[in-house]
Amino acid sequence: MILPDKYEDLNKSIIVVGYRIIQLLREKELHILTLHRKLCKRTSVDLLYYFDVLTFLWLIDALEINNNKVSLKNDSKKNLH
């Protein structure tokens, strides 16, 4: 669910976790599991939910995934704040 309800922890919502992934990927591209490990240092996100967020970001065309490396799309770096 993209829009949170009143019972959901906002720190674990798709939008917030997606923002944190984008912040990590602005520095450099990362391996899928390395990205999850770095993300778990900030918040505790289980692996299945993490892949749901990656899929969401990929569907909105914000990420590229090649050979288990995740990176921001070139045009996304300019448009994402």
XYZ file of C-alpha atoms in Angstrom:
81
model
C 0.000 0.000 0.000
C 1.455 3.346 -1.010
C -0.751 5.571 1.120
C -0.329 4.886 4.835
C -3.226 4.217 7.160
C -3.394 5.298 10.786
C -1.945 2.013 12.075
C 1.123 1.914 9.851
C 4.555 2.950 11.048
C 5.537 5.814 8.743
C 9.229 4.953 8.982
C 8.458 1.643 7.265
C 6.141 2.983 4.545
C 7.009 2.482 0.895
C 7.562 6.189 0.324
C 9.977 6.648 3.245
C 11.928 3.449 2.585
C 12.072 4.322 -1.115
C 13.446 7.753 -0.253
C 16.157 6.176 1.896
C 17.091 3.809 -0.920
C 17.376 6.733 -3.326
C 19.579 8.602 -0.847
C 21.924 5.609 -0.595
C 22.058 5.188 -4.373
C 22.942 8.829 -4.996
C 26.430 8.089 -3.675
C 27.109 5.079 -5.948
C 25.502 1.955 -7.352
C 25.320 -0.952 -4.942
C 24.776 -4.703 -5.007
C 21.210 -5.655 -4.038
C 22.174 -7.289 -0.730
C 24.734 -4.595 0.151
C 22.018 -1.997 -0.317
C 19.716 -3.991 1.981
C 22.449 -4.249 4.604
C 23.072 -0.488 4.537
C 19.347 0.189 4.660
C 18.925 -2.082 7.686
C 21.445 0.011 9.607
C 18.969 2.909 9.419
C 15.685 1.015 9.738
C 14.758 -2.614 10.213
C 13.198 -3.648 6.909
C 12.621 -7.315 6.177
C 13.877 -8.699 2.886
C 10.480 -9.302 1.259
C 9.293 -5.757 1.950
C 12.634 -4.455 0.679
C 12.088 -6.218 -2.648
C 8.567 -4.787 -2.827
C 9.995 -1.281 -2.456
C 12.674 -2.000 -5.085
C 9.976 -3.254 -7.449
C 7.916 -0.105 -6.844
C 10.917 2.144 -7.568
C 11.718 0.119 -10.676
C 8.111 0.383 -11.895
C 8.087 4.165 -11.562
C 11.317 4.136 -13.597
C 13.579 5.489 -10.873
C 15.986 2.517 -10.714
C 17.987 0.316 -13.018
C 18.903 -3.214 -11.979
C 21.675 -4.908 -13.973
C 23.642 -7.973 -12.858
C 22.395 -7.604 -9.256
C 23.636 -3.989 -9.164
C 21.081 -1.318 -8.351
C 21.596 2.235 -9.553
C 19.546 5.343 -10.163
C 18.528 6.049 -13.729
C 20.516 8.852 -15.308
C 17.484 11.090 -15.801
C 16.254 10.327 -12.253
C 19.365 11.875 -10.695
C 18.353 15.238 -12.098
C 14.663 15.081 -11.174
C 14.700 13.515 -7.688
C 15.278 15.870 -4.788
